[in-house]
Short mmCIF file of C-alpha atoms in Angstrom, two decimals:
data_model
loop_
_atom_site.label_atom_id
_atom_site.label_comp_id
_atom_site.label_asym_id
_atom_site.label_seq_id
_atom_site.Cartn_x
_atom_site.Cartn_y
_atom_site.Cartn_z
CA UNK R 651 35.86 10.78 5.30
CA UNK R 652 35.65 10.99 8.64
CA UNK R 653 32.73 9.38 10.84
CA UNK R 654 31.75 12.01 13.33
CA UNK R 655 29.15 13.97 11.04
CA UNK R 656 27.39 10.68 10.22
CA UNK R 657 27.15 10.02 14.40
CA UNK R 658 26.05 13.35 14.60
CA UNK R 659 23.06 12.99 11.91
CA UNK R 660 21.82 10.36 13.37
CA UNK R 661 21.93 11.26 16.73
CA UNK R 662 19.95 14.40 15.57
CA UNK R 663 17.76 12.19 13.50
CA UNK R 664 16.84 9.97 16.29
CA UNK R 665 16.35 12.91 18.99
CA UNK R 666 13.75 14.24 16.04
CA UNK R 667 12.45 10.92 15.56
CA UNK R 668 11.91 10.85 19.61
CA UNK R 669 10.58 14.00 20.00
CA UNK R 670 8.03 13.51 17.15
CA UNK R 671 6.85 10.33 18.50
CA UNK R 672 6.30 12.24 22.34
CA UNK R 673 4.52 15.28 20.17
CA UNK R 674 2.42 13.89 17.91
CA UNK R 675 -1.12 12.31 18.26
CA UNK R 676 -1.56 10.43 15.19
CA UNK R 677 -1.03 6.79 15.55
CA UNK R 678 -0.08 6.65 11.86
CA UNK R 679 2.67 9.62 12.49
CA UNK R 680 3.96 8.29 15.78
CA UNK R 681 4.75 5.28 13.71
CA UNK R 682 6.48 6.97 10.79
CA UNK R 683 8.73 8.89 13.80
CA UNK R 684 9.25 5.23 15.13
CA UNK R 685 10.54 4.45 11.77
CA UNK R 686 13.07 7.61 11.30
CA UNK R 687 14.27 6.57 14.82
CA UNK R 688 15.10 2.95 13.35
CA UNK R 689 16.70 4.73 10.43
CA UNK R 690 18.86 6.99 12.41
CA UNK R 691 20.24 3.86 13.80
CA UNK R 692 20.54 2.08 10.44
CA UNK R 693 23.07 5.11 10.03
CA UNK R 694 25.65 4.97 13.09
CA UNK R 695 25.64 0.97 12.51
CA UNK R 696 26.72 1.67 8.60
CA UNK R 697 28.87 4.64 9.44
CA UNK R 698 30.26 2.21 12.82
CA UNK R 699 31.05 -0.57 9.99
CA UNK R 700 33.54 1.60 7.86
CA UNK R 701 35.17 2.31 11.22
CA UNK R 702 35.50 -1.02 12.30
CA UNK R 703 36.39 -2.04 9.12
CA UNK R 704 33.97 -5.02 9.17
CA UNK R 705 30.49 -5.53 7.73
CA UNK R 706 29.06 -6.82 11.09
CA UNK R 707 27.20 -3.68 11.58
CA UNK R 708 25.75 -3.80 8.20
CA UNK R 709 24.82 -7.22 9.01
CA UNK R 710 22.81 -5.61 12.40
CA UNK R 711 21.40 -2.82 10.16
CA UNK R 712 20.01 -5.23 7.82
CA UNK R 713 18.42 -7.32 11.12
CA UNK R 714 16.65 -4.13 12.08
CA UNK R 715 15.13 -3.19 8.54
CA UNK R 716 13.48 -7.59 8.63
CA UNK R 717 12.30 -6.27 11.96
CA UNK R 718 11.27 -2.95 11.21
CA UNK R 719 9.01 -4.31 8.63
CA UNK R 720 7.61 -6.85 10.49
CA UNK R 721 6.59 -4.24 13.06
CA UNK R 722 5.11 -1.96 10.73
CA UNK R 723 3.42 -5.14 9.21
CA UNK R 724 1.77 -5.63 12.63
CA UNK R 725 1.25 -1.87 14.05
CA UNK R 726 -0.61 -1.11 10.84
CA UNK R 727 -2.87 -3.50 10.83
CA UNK R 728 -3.27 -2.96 14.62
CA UNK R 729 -4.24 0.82 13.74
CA UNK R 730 -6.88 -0.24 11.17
CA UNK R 731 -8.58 -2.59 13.23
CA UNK R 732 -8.54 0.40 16.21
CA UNK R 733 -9.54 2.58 13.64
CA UNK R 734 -12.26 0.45 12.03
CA UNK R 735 -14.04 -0.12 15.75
CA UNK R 736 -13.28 3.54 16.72
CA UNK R 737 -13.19 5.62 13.71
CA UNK R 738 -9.95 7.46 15.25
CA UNK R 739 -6.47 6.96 14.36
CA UNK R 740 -5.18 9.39 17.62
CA UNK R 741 -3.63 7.58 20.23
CA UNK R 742 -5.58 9.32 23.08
CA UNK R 743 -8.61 8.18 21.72
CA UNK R 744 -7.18 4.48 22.74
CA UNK R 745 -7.43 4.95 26.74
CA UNK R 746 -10.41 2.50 28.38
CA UNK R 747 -7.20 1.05 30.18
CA UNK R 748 -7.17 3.80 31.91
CA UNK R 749 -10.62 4.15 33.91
CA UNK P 19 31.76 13.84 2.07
CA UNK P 20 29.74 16.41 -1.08
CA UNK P 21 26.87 13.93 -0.71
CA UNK P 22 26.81 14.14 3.11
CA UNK P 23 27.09 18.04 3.33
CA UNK P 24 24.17 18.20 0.11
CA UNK P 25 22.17 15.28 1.98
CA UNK P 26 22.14 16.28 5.86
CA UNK P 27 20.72 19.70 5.45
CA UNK P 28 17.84 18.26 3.25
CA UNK P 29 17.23 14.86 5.75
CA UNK P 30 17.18 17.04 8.69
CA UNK P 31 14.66 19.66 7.08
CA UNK P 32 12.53 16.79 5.82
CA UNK P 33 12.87 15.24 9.51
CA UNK P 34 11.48 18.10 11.63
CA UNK P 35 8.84 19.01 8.67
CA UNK P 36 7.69 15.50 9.04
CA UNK P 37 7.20 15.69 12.68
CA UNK P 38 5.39 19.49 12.37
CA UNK P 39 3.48 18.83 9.13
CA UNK P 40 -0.59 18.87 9.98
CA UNK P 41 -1.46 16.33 7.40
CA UNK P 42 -0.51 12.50 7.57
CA UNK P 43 0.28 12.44 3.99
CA UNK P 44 3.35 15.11 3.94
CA UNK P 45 4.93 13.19 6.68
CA UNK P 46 4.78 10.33 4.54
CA UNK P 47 6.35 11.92 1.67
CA UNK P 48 8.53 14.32 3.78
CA UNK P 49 9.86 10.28 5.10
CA UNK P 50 10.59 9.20 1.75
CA UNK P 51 12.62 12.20 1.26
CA UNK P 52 14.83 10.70 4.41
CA UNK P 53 15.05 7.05 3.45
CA UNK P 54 16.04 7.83 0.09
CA UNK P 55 18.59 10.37 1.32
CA UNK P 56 19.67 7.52 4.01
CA UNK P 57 20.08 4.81 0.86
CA UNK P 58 22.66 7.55 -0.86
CA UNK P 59 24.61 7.76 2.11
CA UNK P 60 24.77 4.20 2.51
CA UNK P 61 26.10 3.80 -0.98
CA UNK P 62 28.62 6.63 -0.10
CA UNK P 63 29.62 4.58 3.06
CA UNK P 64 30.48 1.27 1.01
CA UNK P 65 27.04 -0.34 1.56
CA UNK P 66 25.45 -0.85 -1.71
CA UNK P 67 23.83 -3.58 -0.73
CA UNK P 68 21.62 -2.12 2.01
CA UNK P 69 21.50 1.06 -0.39
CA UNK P 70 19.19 -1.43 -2.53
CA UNK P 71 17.90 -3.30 0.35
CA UNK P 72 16.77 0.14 1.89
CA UNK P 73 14.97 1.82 -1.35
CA UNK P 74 13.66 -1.37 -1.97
CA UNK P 75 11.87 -2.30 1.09
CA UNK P 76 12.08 1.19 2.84
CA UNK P 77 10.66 3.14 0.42
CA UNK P 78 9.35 0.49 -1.93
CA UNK P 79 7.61 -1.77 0.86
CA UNK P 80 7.04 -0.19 3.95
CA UNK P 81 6.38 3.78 3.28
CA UNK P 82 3.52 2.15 0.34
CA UNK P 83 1.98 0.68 3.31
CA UNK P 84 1.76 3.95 4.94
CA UNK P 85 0.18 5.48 2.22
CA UNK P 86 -2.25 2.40 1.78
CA UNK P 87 -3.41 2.43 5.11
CA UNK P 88 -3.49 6.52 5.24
CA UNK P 89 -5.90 5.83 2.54
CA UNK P 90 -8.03 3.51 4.06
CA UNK P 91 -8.31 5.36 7.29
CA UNK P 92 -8.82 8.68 5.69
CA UNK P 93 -6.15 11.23 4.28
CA UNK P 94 -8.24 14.23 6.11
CA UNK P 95 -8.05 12.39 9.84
CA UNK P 96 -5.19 15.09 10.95
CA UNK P 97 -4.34 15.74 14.79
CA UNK P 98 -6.03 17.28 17.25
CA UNK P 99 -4.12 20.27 18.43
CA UNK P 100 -5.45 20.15 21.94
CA UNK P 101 -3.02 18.85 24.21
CA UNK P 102 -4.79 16.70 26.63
CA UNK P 103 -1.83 16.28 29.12
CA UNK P 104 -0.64 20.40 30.06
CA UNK P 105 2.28 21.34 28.31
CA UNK P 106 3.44 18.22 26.87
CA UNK P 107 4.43 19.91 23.72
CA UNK P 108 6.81 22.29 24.94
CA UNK P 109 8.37 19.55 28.05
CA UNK P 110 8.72 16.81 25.21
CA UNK P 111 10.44 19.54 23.03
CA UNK P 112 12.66 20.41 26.29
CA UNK P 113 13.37 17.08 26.52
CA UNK P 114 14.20 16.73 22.78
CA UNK P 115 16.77 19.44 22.80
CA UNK P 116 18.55 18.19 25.91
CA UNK P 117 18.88 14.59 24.82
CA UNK P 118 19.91 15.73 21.46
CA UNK P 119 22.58 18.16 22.58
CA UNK P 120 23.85 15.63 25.36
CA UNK P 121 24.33 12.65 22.19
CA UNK P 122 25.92 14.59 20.12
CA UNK P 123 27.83 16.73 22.67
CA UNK P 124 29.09 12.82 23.17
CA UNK P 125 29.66 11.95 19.93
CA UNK P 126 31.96 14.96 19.27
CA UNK P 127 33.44 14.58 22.66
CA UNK P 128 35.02 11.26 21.68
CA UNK P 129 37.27 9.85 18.99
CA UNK P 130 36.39 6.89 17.16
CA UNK P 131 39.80 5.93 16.60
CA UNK P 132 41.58 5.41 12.86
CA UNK P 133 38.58 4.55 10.22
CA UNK P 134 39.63 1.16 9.11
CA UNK P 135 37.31 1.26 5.73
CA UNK P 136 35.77 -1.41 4.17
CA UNK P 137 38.02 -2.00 1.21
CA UNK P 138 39.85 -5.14 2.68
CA UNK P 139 35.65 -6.73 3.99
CA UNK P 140 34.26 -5.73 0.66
CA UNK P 141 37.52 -6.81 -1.56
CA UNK P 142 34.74 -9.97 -2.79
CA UNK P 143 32.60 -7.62 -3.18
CA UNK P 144 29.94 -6.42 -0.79
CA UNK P 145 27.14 -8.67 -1.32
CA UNK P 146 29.45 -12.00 -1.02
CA UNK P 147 30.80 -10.43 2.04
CA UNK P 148 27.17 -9.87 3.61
CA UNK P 149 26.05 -13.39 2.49
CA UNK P 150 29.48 -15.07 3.50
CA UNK P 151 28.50 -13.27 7.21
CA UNK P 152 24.97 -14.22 7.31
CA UNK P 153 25.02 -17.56 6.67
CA UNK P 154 27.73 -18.62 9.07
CA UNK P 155 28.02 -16.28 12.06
CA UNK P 156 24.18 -14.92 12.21
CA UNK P 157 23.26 -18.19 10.60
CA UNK P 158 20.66 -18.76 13.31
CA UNK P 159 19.62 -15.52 13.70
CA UNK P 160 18.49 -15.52 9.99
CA UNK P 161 16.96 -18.48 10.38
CA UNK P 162 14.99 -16.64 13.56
CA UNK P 163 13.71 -14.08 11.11
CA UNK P 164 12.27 -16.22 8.92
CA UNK P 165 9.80 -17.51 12.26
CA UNK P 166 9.00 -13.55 12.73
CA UNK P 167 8.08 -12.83 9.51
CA UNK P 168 5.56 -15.50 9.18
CA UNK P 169 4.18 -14.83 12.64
CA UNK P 170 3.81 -10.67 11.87
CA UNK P 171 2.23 -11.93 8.05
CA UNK P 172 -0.40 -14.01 10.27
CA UNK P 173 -0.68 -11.66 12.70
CA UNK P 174 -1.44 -9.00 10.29
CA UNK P 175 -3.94 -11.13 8.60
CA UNK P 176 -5.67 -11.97 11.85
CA UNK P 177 -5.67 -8.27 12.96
CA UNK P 178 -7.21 -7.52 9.24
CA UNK P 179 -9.33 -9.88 8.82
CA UNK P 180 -13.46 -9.07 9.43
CA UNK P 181 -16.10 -11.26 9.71
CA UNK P 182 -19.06 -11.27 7.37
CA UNK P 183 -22.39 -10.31 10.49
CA UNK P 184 -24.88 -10.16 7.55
CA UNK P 185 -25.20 -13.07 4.89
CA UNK P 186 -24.48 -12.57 1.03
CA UNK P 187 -26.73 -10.43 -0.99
CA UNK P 188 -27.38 -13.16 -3.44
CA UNK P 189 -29.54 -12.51 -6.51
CA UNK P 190 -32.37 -14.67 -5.55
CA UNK P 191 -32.51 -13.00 -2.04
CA UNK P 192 -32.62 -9.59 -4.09
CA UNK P 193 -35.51 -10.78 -6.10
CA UNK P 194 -37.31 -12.54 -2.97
CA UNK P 195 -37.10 -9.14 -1.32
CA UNK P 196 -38.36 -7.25 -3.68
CA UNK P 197 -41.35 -9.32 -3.91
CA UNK P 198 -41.82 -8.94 -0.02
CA UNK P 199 -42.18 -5.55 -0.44
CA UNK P 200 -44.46 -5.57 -3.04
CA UNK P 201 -46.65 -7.89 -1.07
CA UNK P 202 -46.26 -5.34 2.20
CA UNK P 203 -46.00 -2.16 1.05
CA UNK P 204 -47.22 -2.10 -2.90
CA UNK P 205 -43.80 -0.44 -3.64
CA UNK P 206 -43.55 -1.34 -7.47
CA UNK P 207 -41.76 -4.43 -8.71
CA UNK P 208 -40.50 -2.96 -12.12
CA UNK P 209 -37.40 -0.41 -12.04
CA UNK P 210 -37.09 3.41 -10.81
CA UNK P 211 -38.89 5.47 -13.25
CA UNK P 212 -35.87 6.94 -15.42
CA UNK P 213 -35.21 10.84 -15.01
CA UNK P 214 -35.95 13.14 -17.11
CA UNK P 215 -38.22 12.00 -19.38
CA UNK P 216 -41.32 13.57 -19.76
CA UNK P 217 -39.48 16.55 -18.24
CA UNK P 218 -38.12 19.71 -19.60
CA UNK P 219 -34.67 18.14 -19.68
CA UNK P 220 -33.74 14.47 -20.47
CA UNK P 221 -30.50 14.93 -17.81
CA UNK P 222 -30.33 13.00 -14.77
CA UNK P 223 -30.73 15.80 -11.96
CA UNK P 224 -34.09 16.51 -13.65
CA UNK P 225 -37.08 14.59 -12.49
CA UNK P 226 -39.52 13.36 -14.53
CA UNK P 227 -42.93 14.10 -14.30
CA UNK P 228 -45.94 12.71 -13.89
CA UNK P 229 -49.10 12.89 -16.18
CA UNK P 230 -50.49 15.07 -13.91
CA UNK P 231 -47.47 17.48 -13.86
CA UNK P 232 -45.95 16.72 -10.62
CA UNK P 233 -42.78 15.62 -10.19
CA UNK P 234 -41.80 11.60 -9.37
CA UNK P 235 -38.91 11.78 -6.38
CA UNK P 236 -38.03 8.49 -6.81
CA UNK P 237 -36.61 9.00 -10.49
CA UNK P 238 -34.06 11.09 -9.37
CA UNK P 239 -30.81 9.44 -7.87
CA UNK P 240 -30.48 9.51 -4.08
CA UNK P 241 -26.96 11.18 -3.93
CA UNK P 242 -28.01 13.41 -6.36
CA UNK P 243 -30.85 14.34 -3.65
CA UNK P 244 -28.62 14.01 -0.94
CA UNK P 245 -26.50 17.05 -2.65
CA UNK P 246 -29.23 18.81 -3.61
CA UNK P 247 -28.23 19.11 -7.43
CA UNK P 248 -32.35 18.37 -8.16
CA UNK P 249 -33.14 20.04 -11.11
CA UNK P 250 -36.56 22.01 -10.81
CA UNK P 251 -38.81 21.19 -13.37
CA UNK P 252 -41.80 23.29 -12.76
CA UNK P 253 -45.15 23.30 -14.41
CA UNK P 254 -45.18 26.30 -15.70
CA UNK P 255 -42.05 25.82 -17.32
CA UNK P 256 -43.47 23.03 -19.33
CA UNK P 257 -46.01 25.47 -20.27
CA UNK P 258 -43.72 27.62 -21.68
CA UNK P 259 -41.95 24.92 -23.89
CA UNK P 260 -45.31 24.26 -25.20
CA UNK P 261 -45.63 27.96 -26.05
CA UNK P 262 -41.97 28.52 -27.67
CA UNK P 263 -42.56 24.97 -29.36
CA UNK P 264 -45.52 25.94 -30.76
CA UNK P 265 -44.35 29.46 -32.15
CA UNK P 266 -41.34 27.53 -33.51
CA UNK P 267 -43.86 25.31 -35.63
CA UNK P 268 -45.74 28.61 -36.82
CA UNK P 269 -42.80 30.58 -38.06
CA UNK P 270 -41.28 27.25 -39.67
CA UNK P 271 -44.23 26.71 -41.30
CA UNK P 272 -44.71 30.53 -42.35
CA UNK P 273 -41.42 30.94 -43.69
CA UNK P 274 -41.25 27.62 -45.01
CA UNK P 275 -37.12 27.20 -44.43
CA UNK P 276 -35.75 24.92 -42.17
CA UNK P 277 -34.58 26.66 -38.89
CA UNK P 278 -31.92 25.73 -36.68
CA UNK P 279 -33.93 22.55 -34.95
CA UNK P 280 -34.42 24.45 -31.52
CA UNK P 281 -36.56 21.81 -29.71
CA UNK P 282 -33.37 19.40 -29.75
CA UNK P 283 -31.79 21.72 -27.20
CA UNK P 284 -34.62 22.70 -25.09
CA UNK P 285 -35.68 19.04 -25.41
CA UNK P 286 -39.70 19.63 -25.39
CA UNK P 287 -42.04 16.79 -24.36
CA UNK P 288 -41.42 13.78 -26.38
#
């Protein structure tokens, strides 16, 4: 089983994941495509293990899921409270840094 | 290496129909098609453990608190489609292609060497293996997560939490306002007429009417108002009950048989 195809799905599962997050307007989207980029990487670390032959990089892929939900603990309740004094979940709608 | 061909063409689908989908919901469910998908081919790579770890708190934990909180800020809020910087869309998707094609032109490019497998790590098992790992080499960086999670759970509940601006509707202050208004504005201290009841029908979009044959407003429920779903129950139409109750007395009490009891379902004046 060799390990290329996994690299290769995940590399074109993060570039997806990237693209998505540049694309899309939705706060709530743009944090789902933050997500699939995470999980892209969850893949070449478990695929990057069986090479190695050592479970250090299912160790790190385990570290990013505590801190992926952590992060989506936090962004999502960021969003609602935008959302509750805004009533918009677009992240355009978020700009008074800007004037 | 079946999974992986069966799996990939279905993740990467699911991946660009989350990012193109209009509606916030079918990315969520188009993602749970991907973690799940992810947690088989970590099984098939000798992970079970993070197979588990990743349904369970993947699609378990975290994509149920995208759909909670696509709930709570409305399932209908979809995106704009006007791009507010000029062609964005079509530079980001440049972009996209370019960095995609550059990884995995790299990828391909190199070799990762002999695949050493994880028989001889997992020969303990995998879980032991993971635990034996975690709690001597990453010791402290476990102990590190615990801090984060408790900060993001705080943080979260901070972020969440709203303060009350008006006080507690308690029953006394109900009753003391009503009373107010009586004394202000003579607006009656009993309850809402009910609907319906001197009216042709006794259903709830009908209003009742008034001894002099108007109709009361205020028996009728406001959202009922507010969709317009008011019954109209018209004077003359209570004349005409009268009339069709009366003939339905005469011919009863011509023929002297009991009829089918019509005034039950055109539900005359009581």
């Amino acid at each position: 089983m060799s390990a290329t195809p996994f690299l290769t799905l995940s590399a074109l599962l993060f570039t997806i994941g990237a693209v998505g997050v540049l694309v899309r307007r939705n706060a709530i989207v743009v944090f789902m495509c933050v997500e699939l980029m995470l999980n892209a990487t969850n893949l070449a670390f478990v695929t990057f293990a069986r090479v190695h032959g050592n479970l250090d990089g299912q160790i790190a892929a385990f570290f990013v899921m505590v801190v992926a939900a952590a992060e989506v603990v936090v962004g999502l309740a960021i969003i609602t409270s935008i959302f509750r004094t805004r009533r918009s979940a677009s992240v355009d709608d978020a700009s008074l840094l800007k004037y | 290496m079946i999974a992986f061909w069966v799996l990939a063409p279905i993740m990467v689908a699911a991946a660009l129909g989350m990012v193109m989908a209009r509606k916030a919901v079918h990315s969520a469910l188009l993602l749970a098609i991907i973690m799940v998908s992810l947690a088989v081919l970590y099984a098939v790579q000798d992970a079970p453990f993070l197979f588990v770890v990743q349904i369970i708190v993947y699609t378990g934990a975290i994509l149920m608190l995208f759909l909670f909180v696509l709930m709570l800020v409305g399932v209908d809020a979809s995106d704009s489609i006007v791009e507010t910087i000029r062609g964005q869309r079509l530079a980001a998707v440049v972009l996209g292609v370019l960095f995609g094609a550059t990884i995995a032109l790299g990828i391909t490019q190199t070799s990762v060497g002999v695949i050493a497998g994880l028989d001889e790590a997992n020969a303990e098992g995998n879980v032991p293996g993971i635990a034996v790992l975690l709690f001597s080499k990453y010791v402290f960086a476990f102990e590190v997560t615990s801090a984060l999670l408790i900060t993001a759970a705080l943080g979260a509940m901070v972020l969440a939490h709203q303060e009350r601006l008006t006080p507690k509707m308690t029953q006394r202050r109900v009753a003391e306002r009503r009373m107010q208004d009586y004394a202000e504005s003579g607006k009656p201290l009993g309850p809402l007429p009910t609907p319906g009841v001197y009216a042709r029908h006794n259903a709830v979009d009908t209003p009742a009417l008034l001894p002099d044959g108007s109709t009361s407003t205020v028996s009728i429920s406001r959202s009922l108002q507010a969709r317009g779903n008011i019954r109209q129950a018209l004077v003359g139409e209570v004349d005409d009950t009268l009339e069709q109750i009366t003939e339905d007395t005469k011919t009863r009490s011509t023929t002297g048989n009991l009829a089918p009891d019509r005034s039950a379902d055109q539900g005359g004046p009581q």
